[in-house]
Coordinates of C-alpha atoms in Angstrom, one line a residue:
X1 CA 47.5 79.4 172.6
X2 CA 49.2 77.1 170.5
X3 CA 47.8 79.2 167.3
X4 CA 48.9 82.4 169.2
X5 CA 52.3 81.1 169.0
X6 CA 52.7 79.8 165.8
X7 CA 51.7 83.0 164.3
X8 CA 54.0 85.3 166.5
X9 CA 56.5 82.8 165.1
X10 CA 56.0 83.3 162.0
X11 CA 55.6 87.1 161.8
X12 CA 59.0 87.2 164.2
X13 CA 60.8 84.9 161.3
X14 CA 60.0 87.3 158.6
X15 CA 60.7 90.4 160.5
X16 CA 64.1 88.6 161.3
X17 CA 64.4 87.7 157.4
X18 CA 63.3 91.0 156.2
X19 CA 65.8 93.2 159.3
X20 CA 68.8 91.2 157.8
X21 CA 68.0 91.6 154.1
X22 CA 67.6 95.6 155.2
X23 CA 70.6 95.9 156.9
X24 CA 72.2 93.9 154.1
X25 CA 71.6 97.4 151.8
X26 CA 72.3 99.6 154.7
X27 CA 75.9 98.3 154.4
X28 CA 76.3 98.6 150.8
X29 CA 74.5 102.4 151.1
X30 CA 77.8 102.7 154.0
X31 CA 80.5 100.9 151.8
X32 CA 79.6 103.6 148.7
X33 CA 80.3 106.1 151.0
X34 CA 84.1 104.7 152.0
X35 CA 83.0 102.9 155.2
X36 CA 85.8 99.7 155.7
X37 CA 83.5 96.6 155.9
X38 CA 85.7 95.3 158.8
X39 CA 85.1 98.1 161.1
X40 CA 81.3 98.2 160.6
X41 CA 81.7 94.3 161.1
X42 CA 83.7 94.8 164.6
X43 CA 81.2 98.0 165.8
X44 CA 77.8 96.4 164.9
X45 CA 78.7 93.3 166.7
X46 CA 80.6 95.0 169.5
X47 CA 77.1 97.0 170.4
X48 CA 74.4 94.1 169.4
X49 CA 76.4 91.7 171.8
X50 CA 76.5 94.3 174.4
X51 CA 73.0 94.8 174.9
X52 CA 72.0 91.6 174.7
X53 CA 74.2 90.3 177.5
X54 CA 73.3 93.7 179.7
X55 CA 69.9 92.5 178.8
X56 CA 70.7 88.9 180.6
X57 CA 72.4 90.3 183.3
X58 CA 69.0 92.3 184.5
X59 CA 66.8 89.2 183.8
X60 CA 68.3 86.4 184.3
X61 CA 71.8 86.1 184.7
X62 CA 72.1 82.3 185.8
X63 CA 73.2 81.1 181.8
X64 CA 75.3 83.7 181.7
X65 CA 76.7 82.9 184.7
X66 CA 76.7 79.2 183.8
X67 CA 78.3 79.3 180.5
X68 CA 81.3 81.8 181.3
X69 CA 81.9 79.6 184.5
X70 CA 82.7 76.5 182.6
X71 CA 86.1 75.9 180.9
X72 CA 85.1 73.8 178.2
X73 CA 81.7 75.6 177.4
X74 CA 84.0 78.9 177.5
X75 CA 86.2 77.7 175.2
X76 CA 83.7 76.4 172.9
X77 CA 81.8 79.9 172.6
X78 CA 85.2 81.2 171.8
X79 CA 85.5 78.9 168.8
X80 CA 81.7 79.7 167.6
X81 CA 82.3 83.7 168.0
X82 CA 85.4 83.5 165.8
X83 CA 85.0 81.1 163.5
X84 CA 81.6 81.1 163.3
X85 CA 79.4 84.3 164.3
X86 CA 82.8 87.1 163.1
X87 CA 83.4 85.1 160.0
X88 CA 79.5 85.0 159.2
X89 CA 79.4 88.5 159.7
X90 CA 83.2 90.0 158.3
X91 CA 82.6 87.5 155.1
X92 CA 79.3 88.8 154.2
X93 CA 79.9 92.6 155.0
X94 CA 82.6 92.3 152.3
X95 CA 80.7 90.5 149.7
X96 CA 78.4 93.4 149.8
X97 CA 81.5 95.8 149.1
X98 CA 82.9 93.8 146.3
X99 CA 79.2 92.7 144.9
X100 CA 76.0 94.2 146.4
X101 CA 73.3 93.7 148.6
X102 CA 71.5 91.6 146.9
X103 CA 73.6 88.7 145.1
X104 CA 75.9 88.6 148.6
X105 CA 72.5 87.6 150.3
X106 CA 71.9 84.9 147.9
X107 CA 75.3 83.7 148.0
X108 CA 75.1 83.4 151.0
X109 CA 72.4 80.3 150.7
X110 CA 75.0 78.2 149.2
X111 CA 75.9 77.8 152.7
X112 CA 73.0 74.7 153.7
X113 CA 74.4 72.9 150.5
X114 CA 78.2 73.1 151.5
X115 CA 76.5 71.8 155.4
X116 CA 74.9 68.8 153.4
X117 CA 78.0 68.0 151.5
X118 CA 80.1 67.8 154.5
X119 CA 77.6 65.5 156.2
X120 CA 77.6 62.9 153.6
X121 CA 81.5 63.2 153.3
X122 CA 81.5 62.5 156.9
X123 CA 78.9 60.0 156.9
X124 CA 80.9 58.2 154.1
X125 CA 77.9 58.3 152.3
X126 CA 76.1 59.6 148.6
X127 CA 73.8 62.5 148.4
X128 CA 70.4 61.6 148.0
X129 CA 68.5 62.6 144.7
X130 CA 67.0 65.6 146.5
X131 CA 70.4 66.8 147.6
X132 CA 71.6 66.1 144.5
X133 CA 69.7 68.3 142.7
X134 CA 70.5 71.3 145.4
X135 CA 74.0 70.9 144.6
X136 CA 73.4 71.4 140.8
X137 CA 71.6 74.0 141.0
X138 CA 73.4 76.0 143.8
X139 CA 76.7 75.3 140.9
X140 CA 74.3 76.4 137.6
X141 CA 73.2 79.7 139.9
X142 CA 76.7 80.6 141.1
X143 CA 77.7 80.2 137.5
X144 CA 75.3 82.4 136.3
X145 CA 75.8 85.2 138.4
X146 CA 79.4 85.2 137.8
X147 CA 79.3 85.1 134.6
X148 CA 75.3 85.8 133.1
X149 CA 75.8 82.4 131.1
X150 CA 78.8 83.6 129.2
X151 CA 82.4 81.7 129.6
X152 CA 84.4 84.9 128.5
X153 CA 82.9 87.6 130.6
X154 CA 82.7 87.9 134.3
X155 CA 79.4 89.9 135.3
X156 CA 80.5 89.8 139.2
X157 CA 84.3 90.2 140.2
X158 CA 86.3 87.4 141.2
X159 CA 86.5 88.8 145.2
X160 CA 82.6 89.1 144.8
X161 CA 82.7 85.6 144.2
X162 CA 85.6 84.6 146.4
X163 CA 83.7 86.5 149.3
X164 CA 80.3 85.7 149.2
X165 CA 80.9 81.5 148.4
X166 CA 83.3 82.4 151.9
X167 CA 80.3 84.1 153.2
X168 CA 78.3 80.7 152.3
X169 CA 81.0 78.6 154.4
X170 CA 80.6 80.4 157.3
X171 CA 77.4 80.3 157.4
X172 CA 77.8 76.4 157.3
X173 CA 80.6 77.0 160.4
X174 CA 77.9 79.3 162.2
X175 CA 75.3 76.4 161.9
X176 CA 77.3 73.5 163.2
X177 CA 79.2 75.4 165.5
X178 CA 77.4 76.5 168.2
X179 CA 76.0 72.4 169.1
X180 CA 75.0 71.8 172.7
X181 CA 75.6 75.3 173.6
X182 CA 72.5 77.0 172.6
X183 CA 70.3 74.0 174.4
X184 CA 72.5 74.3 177.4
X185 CA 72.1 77.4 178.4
X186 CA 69.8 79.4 176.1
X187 CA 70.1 81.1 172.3
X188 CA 70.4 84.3 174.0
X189 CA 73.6 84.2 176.6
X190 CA 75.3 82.4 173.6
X191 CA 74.5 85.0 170.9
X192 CA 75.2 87.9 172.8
X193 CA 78.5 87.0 174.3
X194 CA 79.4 85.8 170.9
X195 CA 79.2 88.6 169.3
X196 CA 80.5 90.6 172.1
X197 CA 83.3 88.9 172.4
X198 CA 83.8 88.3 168.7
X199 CA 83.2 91.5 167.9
X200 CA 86.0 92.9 170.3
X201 CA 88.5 90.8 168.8
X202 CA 87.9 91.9 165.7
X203 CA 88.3 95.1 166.8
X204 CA 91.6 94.4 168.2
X205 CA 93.1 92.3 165.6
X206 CA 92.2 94.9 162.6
X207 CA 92.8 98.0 164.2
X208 CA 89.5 98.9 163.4
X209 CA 89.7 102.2 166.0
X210 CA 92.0 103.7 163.3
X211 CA 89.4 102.7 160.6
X212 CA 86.7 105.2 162.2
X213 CA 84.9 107.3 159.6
X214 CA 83.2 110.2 159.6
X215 CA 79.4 109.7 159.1
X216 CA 76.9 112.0 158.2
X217 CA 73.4 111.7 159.5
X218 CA 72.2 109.6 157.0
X219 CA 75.4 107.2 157.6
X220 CA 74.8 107.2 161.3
X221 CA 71.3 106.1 160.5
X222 CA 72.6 103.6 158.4
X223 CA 75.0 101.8 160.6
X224 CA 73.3 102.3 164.2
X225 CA 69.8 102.3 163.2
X226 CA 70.2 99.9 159.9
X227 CA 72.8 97.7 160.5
X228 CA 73.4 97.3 164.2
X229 CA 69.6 97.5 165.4
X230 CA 67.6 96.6 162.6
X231 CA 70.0 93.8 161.3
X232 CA 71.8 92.8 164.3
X233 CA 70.1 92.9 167.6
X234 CA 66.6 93.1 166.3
X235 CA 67.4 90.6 163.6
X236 CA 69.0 88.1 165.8
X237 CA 66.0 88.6 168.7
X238 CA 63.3 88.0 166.4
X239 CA 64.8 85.1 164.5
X240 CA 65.7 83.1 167.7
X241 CA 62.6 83.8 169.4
X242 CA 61.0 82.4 166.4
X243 CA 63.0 79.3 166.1
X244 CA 61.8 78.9 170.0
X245 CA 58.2 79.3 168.6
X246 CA 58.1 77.5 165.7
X247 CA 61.1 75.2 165.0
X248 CA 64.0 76.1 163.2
X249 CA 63.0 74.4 160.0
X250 CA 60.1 76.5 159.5
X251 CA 61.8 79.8 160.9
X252 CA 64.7 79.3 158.6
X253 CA 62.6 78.6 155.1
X254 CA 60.5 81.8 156.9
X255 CA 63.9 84.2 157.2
X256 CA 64.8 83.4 153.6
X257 CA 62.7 86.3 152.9
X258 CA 65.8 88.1 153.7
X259 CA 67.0 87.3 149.6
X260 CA 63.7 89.3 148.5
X261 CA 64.4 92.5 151.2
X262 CA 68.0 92.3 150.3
X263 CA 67.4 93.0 146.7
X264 CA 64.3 94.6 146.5
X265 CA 66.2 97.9 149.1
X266 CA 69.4 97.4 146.3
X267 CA 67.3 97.9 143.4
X268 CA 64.3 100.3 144.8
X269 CA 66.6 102.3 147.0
X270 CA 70.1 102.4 146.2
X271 CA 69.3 101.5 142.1
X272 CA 71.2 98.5 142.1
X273 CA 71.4 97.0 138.7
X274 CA 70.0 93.4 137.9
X275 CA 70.0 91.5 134.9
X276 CA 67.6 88.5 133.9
X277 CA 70.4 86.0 134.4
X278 CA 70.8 87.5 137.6
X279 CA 67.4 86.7 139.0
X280 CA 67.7 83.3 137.3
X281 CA 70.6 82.2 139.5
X282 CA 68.8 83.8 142.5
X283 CA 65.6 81.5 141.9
X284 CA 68.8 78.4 140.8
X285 CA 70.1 79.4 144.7
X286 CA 67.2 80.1 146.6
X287 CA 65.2 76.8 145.1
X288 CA 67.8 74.4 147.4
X289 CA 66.0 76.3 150.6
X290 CA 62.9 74.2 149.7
X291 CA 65.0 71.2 148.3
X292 CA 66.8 70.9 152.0
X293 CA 63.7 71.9 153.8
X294 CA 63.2 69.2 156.4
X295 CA 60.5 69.7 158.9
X296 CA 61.1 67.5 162.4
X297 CA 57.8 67.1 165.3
X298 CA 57.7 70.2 167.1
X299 CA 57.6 71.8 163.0
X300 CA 54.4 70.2 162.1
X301 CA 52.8 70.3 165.3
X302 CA 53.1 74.3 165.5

């Protein structure tokens, strides 16, 4: 049994990994074709959040019930769907427009290494030697991607930059965020209303209803088949179930697949240009996922 569930862990981690990095190219195949990054933001997490909490309130309401009926726990959500789940999401949509599929993914991983330097500011403490190292080479990759090595050029434009390193600190907000909420009352009811009500906000506060485009088939595939399904509620589902499964050290280091899906859909499908020094910051990036890897109990015994 125990094997059983280490394995649908792992598959359910790489799905997850692979969904985002999908969805990831779905957006920049929608931004090409004028879609605003914001709306698509606001819609996809309007419609993932709303069938996962109709989903609770058929099966098991009680967490639902539970969270929503407490103040504090309320107000806490609030704080993790703005600040944490919207940014996440608005951040990284518009580091695809302004970059592409691929590097916006990686940037993203910067985001563990700006978590570990804000724990040893906190803890009034130096990084260790391992963490060290993660923090040089997240700054040589970043550099190289901006700029292929060369001082005078800038191979990826300063809002590419700007918007994915801001992608990378919200994923650092979306990680510390949601604390005692998830183990209180359950990854789902927390997810789901957070990106509901996230999502609706967003809606509000951009005026995204006047942002509407017009989509073809192929966009409409794109956004409610690509990016809100594949990336959003099938992403999410799989990912958290996994982390139930197998520990979120292992499901994390599993999901970073999404770096590989991202770029591989950029490059084979949408022909996204890379250069050398672009897949030499990528490995510069992606090597501080292994260098932060830390693997509790309930990780090694799965």
């Amino acid at each position: 049994m125990a094997r059983d569930k280490n394995a649908r862990g792992v598959a359910l981690a790489l799905i997850g990994g692979t969904g985002w990095g999908f969805s990831g190219a779905c957006s920049q195949f929608l931004f090409a074709r004028g879609v605003d990054p914001l709306w698509a933001s606001a819609v996809a997490m309007i419609c993932a959040g709303a069938v996962l909490v109709a989903y609770m309130l058929v099966t098991r309401n009680g967490g639902l019930r539970a969270l929503w009926s407490s103040p504090k726990s309320a107000a806490h959500l609030a704080l993790f769907a703005l600040a944490g789940l919207t940014l996440c999401r608005a951040t990284y949509l518009l580091a695809i427009q302004y970059s592409n599929a691929g590097t916006a993914t990686v940037l993203q991983y910067v985001g563990p290494v700006l978590i570990v330097v804000a724990t040893c500011f906190a803890g009034r403490r130096f990084p260790s030697a391992r963490e060290l190292i993660a923090v040089v080479c997240v700054v040589a990759g970043t550099f190289l991607l901006a700029t292929h090595g060369d001082l005078g050029t800038m191979a990826l434009s300063p809002e590419g930059v700007f918007w994915g390193l801001s992608a990378a600190a919200a994923v650092a907000l979306y990680s510390l965020l949601p604390g005692s909420l998830m183990k209180s009352y359950g990854s789902i009811p927390v997810v789901g209303s957070g990106l509901l009500l996230g999502g609706a906000v967003l809606y509000v506060a951009t005026g995204a209803w006047n942002m509407t485009p017009e989509l073809d088939a192929g966009g409409m595939l794109a956004m409610y088949g690509g990016l809100t399904g594949i990336g959003t509620l099938l992403g999410f589902a799989a990912y958290l179930t996994a982390i139930n499964d197998i520990g979120a050290a292992k499901a994390s280091l599993l999901a970073s697949v999404e770096t590989v899906s991202a770029t591989a859909c950029a490059a084979l499908w949408l022909h996204t240009p890379f250069a050398p020094m672009d897949f030499a910051g990528f490995a510069l990036i992606m090597a501080t996922v292994f260098l932060l890897a830390r693997f509790d109990k309930k990780d090694v015994s799965s």
